[in-house]
PDB file of C-alpha atoms in Angstrom:
ATOM      1  CA  UNK A   1     -32.088  -0.725 191.003  1.00  0.00           C
ATOM      2  CA  UNK A   2     -28.987  -1.488 189.386  1.00  0.00           C
ATOM      3  CA  UNK A   3     -29.763  -4.900 188.429  1.00  0.00           C
ATOM      4  CA  UNK A   4     -33.118  -3.652 186.711  1.00  0.00           C
ATOM      5  CA  UNK A   5     -31.144  -1.105 184.513  1.00  0.00           C
ATOM      6  CA  UNK A   6     -28.907  -3.929 183.136  1.00  0.00           C
ATOM      7  CA  UNK A   7     -29.518  -5.806 179.863  1.00  0.00           C
ATOM      8  CA  UNK A   8     -28.885  -9.303 179.391  1.00  0.00           C
ATOM      9  CA  UNK A   9     -25.549  -8.468 177.604  1.00  0.00           C
ATOM     10  CA  UNK A  10     -24.455  -6.717 180.761  1.00  0.00           C
ATOM     11  CA  UNK A  11     -24.811  -9.734 182.950  1.00  0.00           C
ATOM     12  CA  UNK A  12     -22.636 -12.039 180.333  1.00  0.00           C
ATOM     13  CA  UNK A  13     -18.923 -12.311 180.571  1.00  0.00           C
ATOM     14  CA  UNK A  14     -17.462 -10.759 177.604  1.00  0.00           C
ATOM     15  CA  UNK A  15     -16.462 -13.623 175.976  1.00  0.00           C
ATOM     16  CA  UNK A  16     -19.988 -14.912 175.934  1.00  0.00           C
ATOM     17  CA  UNK A  17     -21.667 -11.689 174.523  1.00  0.00           C
ATOM     18  CA  UNK A  18     -20.935 -12.771 170.683  1.00  0.00           C
ATOM     19  CA  UNK A  19     -22.823 -16.275 171.466  1.00  0.00           C
ATOM     20  CA  UNK A  20     -25.652 -14.478 173.085  1.00  0.00           C
ATOM     21  CA  UNK A  21     -25.762 -12.264 169.872  1.00  0.00           C
ATOM     22  CA  UNK A  22     -26.015 -15.387 167.576  1.00  0.00           C
ATOM     23  CA  UNK A  23     -28.398 -17.015 169.755  1.00  0.00           C
ATOM     24  CA  UNK A  24     -30.669 -13.801 169.622  1.00  0.00           C
ATOM     25  CA  UNK A  25     -30.736 -13.686 165.813  1.00  0.00           C
ATOM     26  CA  UNK A  26     -31.772 -17.139 165.281  1.00  0.00           C
ATOM     27  CA  UNK A  27     -34.146 -17.747 168.293  1.00  0.00           C
ATOM     28  CA  UNK A  28     -37.943 -17.575 168.060  1.00  0.00           C
ATOM     29  CA  UNK A  29     -39.598 -15.299 170.312  1.00  0.00           C
ATOM     30  CA  UNK A  30     -42.595 -17.435 171.123  1.00  0.00           C
ATOM     31  CA  UNK A  31     -42.834 -20.471 173.432  1.00  0.00           C
ATOM     32  CA  UNK A  32     -40.593 -21.677 176.008  1.00  0.00           C
ATOM     33  CA  UNK A  33     -37.128 -21.611 175.913  1.00  0.00           C
ATOM     34  CA  UNK A  34     -34.236 -23.229 178.037  1.00  0.00           C
ATOM     35  CA  UNK A  35     -30.198 -23.458 178.042  1.00  0.00           C
ATOM     36  CA  UNK A  36     -26.859 -23.003 179.892  1.00  0.00           C
ATOM     37  CA  UNK A  37     -25.277 -19.836 180.030  1.00  0.00           C
ATOM     38  CA  UNK A  38     -22.574 -18.120 182.293  1.00  0.00           C
ATOM     39  CA  UNK A  39     -23.528 -14.987 184.151  1.00  0.00           C
ATOM     40  CA  UNK A  40     -21.727 -12.068 186.037  1.00  0.00           C
ATOM     41  CA  UNK A  41     -22.287 -11.815 189.486  1.00  0.00           C
ATOM     42  CA  UNK A  42     -22.318  -8.303 191.130  1.00  0.00           C
ATOM     43  CA  UNK A  43     -18.752  -8.799 192.547  1.00  0.00           C
ATOM     44  CA  UNK A  44     -17.498  -9.964 189.066  1.00  0.00           C
ATOM     45  CA  UNK A  45     -17.233 -13.635 189.588  1.00  0.00           C
ATOM     46  CA  UNK A  46     -18.758 -15.827 186.950  1.00  0.00           C
ATOM     47  CA  UNK A  47     -21.520 -18.421 187.715  1.00  0.00           C
ATOM     48  CA  UNK A  48     -23.017 -21.174 185.438  1.00  0.00           C
ATOM     49  CA  UNK A  49     -26.622 -20.604 185.071  1.00  0.00           C
ATOM     50  CA  UNK A  50     -29.815 -22.881 183.535  1.00  0.00           C
ATOM     51  CA  UNK A  51     -32.385 -20.505 181.830  1.00  0.00           C
ATOM     52  CA  UNK A  52     -35.829 -21.348 181.512  1.00  0.00           C
ATOM     53  CA  UNK A  53     -38.153 -18.880 180.082  1.00  0.00           C
ATOM     54  CA  UNK A  54     -41.660 -18.872 178.712  1.00  0.00           C
ATOM     55  CA  UNK A  55     -44.045 -16.115 177.042  1.00  0.00           C
ATOM     56  CA  UNK A  56     -46.883 -14.842 179.275  1.00  0.00           C
ATOM     57  CA  UNK A  57     -49.322 -11.958 179.251  1.00  0.00           C
ATOM     58  CA  UNK A  58     -49.142  -9.328 181.775  1.00  0.00           C
ATOM     59  CA  UNK A  59     -51.506  -6.498 182.262  1.00  0.00           C
ATOM     60  CA  UNK A  60     -52.657  -7.075 178.684  1.00  0.00           C
ATOM     61  CA  UNK A  61     -49.100  -7.273 177.213  1.00  0.00           C
ATOM     62  CA  UNK A  62     -46.770 -10.035 176.047  1.00  0.00           C
ATOM     63  CA  UNK A  63     -43.809 -10.494 178.452  1.00  0.00           C
ATOM     64  CA  UNK A  64     -41.349 -13.191 179.072  1.00  0.00           C
ATOM     65  CA  UNK A  65     -40.790 -14.832 182.410  1.00  0.00           C
ATOM     66  CA  UNK A  66     -37.233 -15.838 182.950  1.00  0.00           C
ATOM     67  CA  UNK A  67     -36.058 -17.973 185.879  1.00  0.00           C
ATOM     68  CA  UNK A  68     -32.098 -18.301 186.063  1.00  0.00           C
ATOM     69  CA  UNK A  69     -30.840 -20.920 188.555  1.00  0.00           C
ATOM     70  CA  UNK A  70     -27.126 -21.320 189.551  1.00  0.00           C
ATOM     71  CA  UNK A  71     -25.918 -24.733 188.434  1.00  0.00           C
ATOM     72  CA  UNK A  72     -22.198 -24.044 189.289  1.00  0.00           C
ATOM     73  CA  UNK A  73     -21.783 -26.645 191.916  1.00  0.00           C
ATOM     74  CA  UNK A  74     -23.804 -29.242 190.203  1.00  0.00           C
ATOM     75  CA  UNK A  75     -21.646 -28.745 186.977  1.00  0.00           C
ATOM     76  CA  UNK A  76     -18.485 -28.589 189.182  1.00  0.00           C
ATOM     77  CA  UNK A  77     -19.276 -32.091 190.894  1.00  0.00           C
ATOM     78  CA  UNK A  78     -20.317 -33.600 187.539  1.00  0.00           C
ATOM     79  CA  UNK A  79     -16.674 -32.596 186.206  1.00  0.00           C
ATOM     80  CA  UNK A  80     -15.067 -33.843 189.579  1.00  0.00           C
ATOM     81  CA  UNK A  81     -16.412 -37.190 189.037  1.00  0.00           C
ATOM     82  CA  UNK A  82     -15.915 -37.450 185.361  1.00  0.00           C
ATOM     83  CA  UNK A  83     -12.190 -36.545 186.270  1.00  0.00           C
ATOM     84  CA  UNK A  84     -12.128 -39.262 188.890  1.00  0.00           C
ATOM     85  CA  UNK A  85     -13.484 -41.863 186.644  1.00  0.00           C
ATOM     86  CA  UNK A  86     -10.618 -41.018 184.096  1.00  0.00           C
ATOM     87  CA  UNK A  87      -8.092 -41.116 186.551  1.00  0.00           C
ATOM     88  CA  UNK A  88      -9.242 -44.333 187.894  1.00  0.00           C
ATOM     89  CA  UNK A  89      -9.302 -45.756 184.534  1.00  0.00           C
ATOM     90  CA  UNK A  90      -5.852 -44.486 183.678  1.00  0.00           C
ATOM     91  CA  UNK A  91      -4.565 -46.340 186.882  1.00  0.00           C
ATOM     92  CA  UNK A  92      -6.375 -49.603 186.245  1.00  0.00           C
ATOM     93  CA  UNK A  93      -4.944 -49.434 182.724  1.00  0.00           C
ATOM     94  CA  UNK A  94      -1.514 -49.045 183.956  1.00  0.00           C
ATOM     95  CA  UNK A  95      -0.947 -45.956 182.194  1.00  0.00           C
ATOM     96  CA  UNK A  96       2.218 -43.769 182.962  1.00  0.00           C
ATOM     97  CA  UNK A  97       2.287 -41.834 186.343  1.00  0.00           C
ATOM     98  CA  UNK A  98       3.006 -38.775 184.473  1.00  0.00           C
ATOM     99  CA  UNK A  99      -0.254 -39.309 182.289  1.00  0.00           C
ATOM    100  CA  UNK A 100      -2.317 -40.041 185.614  1.00  0.00           C
ATOM    101  CA  UNK A 101      -0.791 -37.094 187.446  1.00  0.00           C
ATOM    102  CA  UNK A 102      -1.645 -34.822 184.276  1.00  0.00           C
ATOM    103  CA  UNK A 103      -4.999 -35.761 184.377  1.00  0.00           C
ATOM    104  CA  UNK A 104      -5.296 -34.953 187.884  1.00  0.00           C
ATOM    105  CA  UNK A 105      -3.763 -31.436 187.238  1.00  0.00           C
ATOM    106  CA  UNK A 106      -6.093 -30.816 184.117  1.00  0.00           C
ATOM    107  CA  UNK A 107      -8.883 -31.748 186.080  1.00  0.00           C
ATOM    108  CA  UNK A 108      -8.431 -29.503 189.132  1.00  0.00           C
ATOM    109  CA  UNK A 109      -7.786 -26.694 186.978  1.00  0.00           C
ATOM    110  CA  UNK A 110     -10.964 -27.179 185.292  1.00  0.00           C
ATOM    111  CA  UNK A 111     -13.008 -27.435 188.225  1.00  0.00           C
ATOM    112  CA  UNK A 112     -11.521 -24.381 190.082  1.00  0.00           C
ATOM    113  CA  UNK A 113     -11.716 -21.409 187.855  1.00  0.00           C
ATOM    114  CA  UNK A 114      -8.541 -19.155 187.163  1.00  0.00           C
ATOM    115  CA  UNK A 115      -6.325 -21.910 189.087  1.00  0.00           C
ATOM    116  CA  UNK A 116      -3.084 -23.310 188.533  1.00  0.00           C
ATOM    117  CA  UNK A 117      -2.255 -26.830 190.010  1.00  0.00           C
ATOM    118  CA  UNK A 118       0.856 -28.810 190.787  1.00  0.00           C
ATOM    119  CA  UNK A 119       1.586 -31.999 192.358  1.00  0.00           C
ATOM    120  CA  UNK A 120       4.951 -32.570 194.015  1.00  0.00           C
ATOM    121  CA  UNK A 121       6.101 -36.048 194.704  1.00  0.00           C
ATOM    122  CA  UNK A 122       8.919 -36.709 197.567  1.00  0.00           C
ATOM    123  CA  UNK A 123      11.819 -39.143 197.923  1.00  0.00           C
ATOM    124  CA  UNK A 124      11.024 -42.019 200.003  1.00  0.00           C
ATOM    125  CA  UNK A 125      12.687 -40.384 203.069  1.00  0.00           C
ATOM    126  CA  UNK A 126      10.526 -37.230 202.620  1.00  0.00           C
ATOM    127  CA  UNK A 127      13.215 -34.943 202.191  1.00  0.00           C
ATOM    128  CA  UNK A 128      13.353 -33.754 198.724  1.00  0.00           C
ATOM    129  CA  UNK A 129      11.108 -33.315 195.519  1.00  0.00           C
ATOM    130  CA  UNK A 130      11.565 -36.389 193.327  1.00  0.00           C
ATOM    131  CA  UNK A 131       8.810 -35.272 190.887  1.00  0.00           C
ATOM    132  CA  UNK A 132       7.187 -32.310 190.101  1.00  0.00           C
ATOM    133  CA  UNK A 133       3.968 -31.864 187.752  1.00  0.00           C
ATOM    134  CA  UNK A 134       2.914 -28.284 187.180  1.00  0.00           C
ATOM    135  CA  UNK A 135       2.587 -27.377 183.384  1.00  0.00           C
ATOM    136  CA  UNK A 136       0.710 -24.347 184.346  1.00  0.00           C
ATOM    137  CA  UNK A 137       3.377 -22.683 186.532  1.00  0.00           C
ATOM    138  CA  UNK A 138       6.140 -20.792 184.809  1.00  0.00           C
ATOM    139  CA  UNK A 139       9.675 -22.333 184.678  1.00  0.00           C
ATOM    140  CA  UNK A 140      11.047 -20.253 186.862  1.00  0.00           C
ATOM    141  CA  UNK A 141       8.563 -21.300 189.551  1.00  0.00           C
ATOM    142  CA  UNK A 142       8.707 -25.072 188.680  1.00  0.00           C
ATOM    143  CA  UNK A 143      12.513 -24.864 188.965  1.00  0.00           C
ATOM    144  CA  UNK A 144      12.124 -23.200 192.441  1.00  0.00           C
ATOM    145  CA  UNK A 145       9.718 -25.991 193.430  1.00  0.00           C
ATOM    146  CA  UNK A 146      12.071 -28.723 192.516  1.00  0.00           C
ATOM    147  CA  UNK A 147      14.247 -27.469 195.273  1.00  0.00           C
ATOM    148  CA  UNK A 148      11.617 -27.176 198.033  1.00  0.00           C
ATOM    149  CA  UNK A 149      13.363 -28.561 201.310  1.00  0.00           C
ATOM    150  CA  UNK A 150      10.097 -29.728 203.481  1.00  0.00           C
ATOM    151  CA  UNK A 151      10.300 -28.542 207.082  1.00  0.00           C
ATOM    152  CA  UNK A 152       8.302 -26.577 209.826  1.00  0.00           C
ATOM    153  CA  UNK A 153      10.128 -23.222 209.020  1.00  0.00           C
ATOM    154  CA  UNK A 154      10.335 -23.759 205.406  1.00  0.00           C
ATOM    155  CA  UNK A 155       8.645 -21.726 202.461  1.00  0.00           C
ATOM    156  CA  UNK A 156       4.778 -22.050 202.200  1.00  0.00           C
ATOM    157  CA  UNK A 157       5.073 -25.091 200.000  1.00  0.00           C
ATOM    158  CA  UNK A 158       7.656 -27.009 202.208  1.00  0.00           C
ATOM    159  CA  UNK A 159       5.928 -25.995 205.205  1.00  0.00           C
ATOM    160  CA  UNK A 160       2.683 -27.481 203.843  1.00  0.00           C
ATOM    161  CA  UNK A 161       4.487 -30.884 202.870  1.00  0.00           C
ATOM    162  CA  UNK A 162       5.824 -30.998 206.453  1.00  0.00           C
ATOM    163  CA  UNK A 163       2.400 -30.700 208.169  1.00  0.00           C
ATOM    164  CA  UNK A 164       1.013 -32.683 205.172  1.00  0.00           C
ATOM    165  CA  UNK A 165      -1.592 -29.967 204.399  1.00  0.00           C
ATOM    166  CA  UNK A 166      -2.419 -28.518 200.913  1.00  0.00           C
ATOM    167  CA  UNK A 167      -1.558 -24.981 200.133  1.00  0.00           C
ATOM    168  CA  UNK A 168      -4.386 -22.922 198.458  1.00  0.00           C
ATOM    169  CA  UNK A 169      -3.481 -19.328 197.859  1.00  0.00           C
ATOM    170  CA  UNK A 170      -5.699 -16.676 196.051  1.00  0.00           C
ATOM    171  CA  UNK A 171      -2.716 -14.884 194.634  1.00  0.00           C
ATOM    172  CA  UNK A 172       0.813 -15.623 195.527  1.00  0.00           C
ATOM    173  CA  UNK A 173       2.124 -12.025 194.658  1.00  0.00           C
ATOM    174  CA  UNK A 174      -0.071 -10.818 197.687  1.00  0.00           C
ATOM    175  CA  UNK A 175      -0.402 -13.619 200.098  1.00  0.00           C
ATOM    176  CA  UNK A 176       1.776 -13.012 203.080  1.00  0.00           C
ATOM    177  CA  UNK A 177       3.094 -16.564 203.307  1.00  0.00           C
ATOM    178  CA  UNK A 178       4.874 -16.093 200.124  1.00  0.00           C
ATOM    179  CA  UNK A 179       6.841 -12.861 201.050  1.00  0.00           C
TER     180      UNK A 179
END
């Protein structure tokens, strides 16, 4: 019932409403339409959808049948493949390591909504960070990461490096690993 009481503006992220209004001003109300939009789910998360709609008659009145298909995973897979292709091209063109790592970080942050990525390279002995790429992190956090000491009892990043695992955290301010 809650969904049925909503308008098409209610299911759009705020930054999409102006685009929707511009679209509605110029769109014809007859015939089939299709397009790609972003929708809000009930939990507040945003998904990418493909919209297909067409006019039909229902009980003697004009109506519009609208089908919204979640294409988030398809778009994420396409972006992932594009990033992989760009990174492999950069490697084959012998571009500098910083440029390649930058491509990977930018790509990860595009694929995973509201994320900040970092890549840490270790010295040959695996005891210290030799290079840190984390353009989206604060200067303070980047400086802290530069001095990570990998080890079983280290902070979350240091322990993950020791184990050879990735660290994926929803919010470092509330995650118990980061206290």
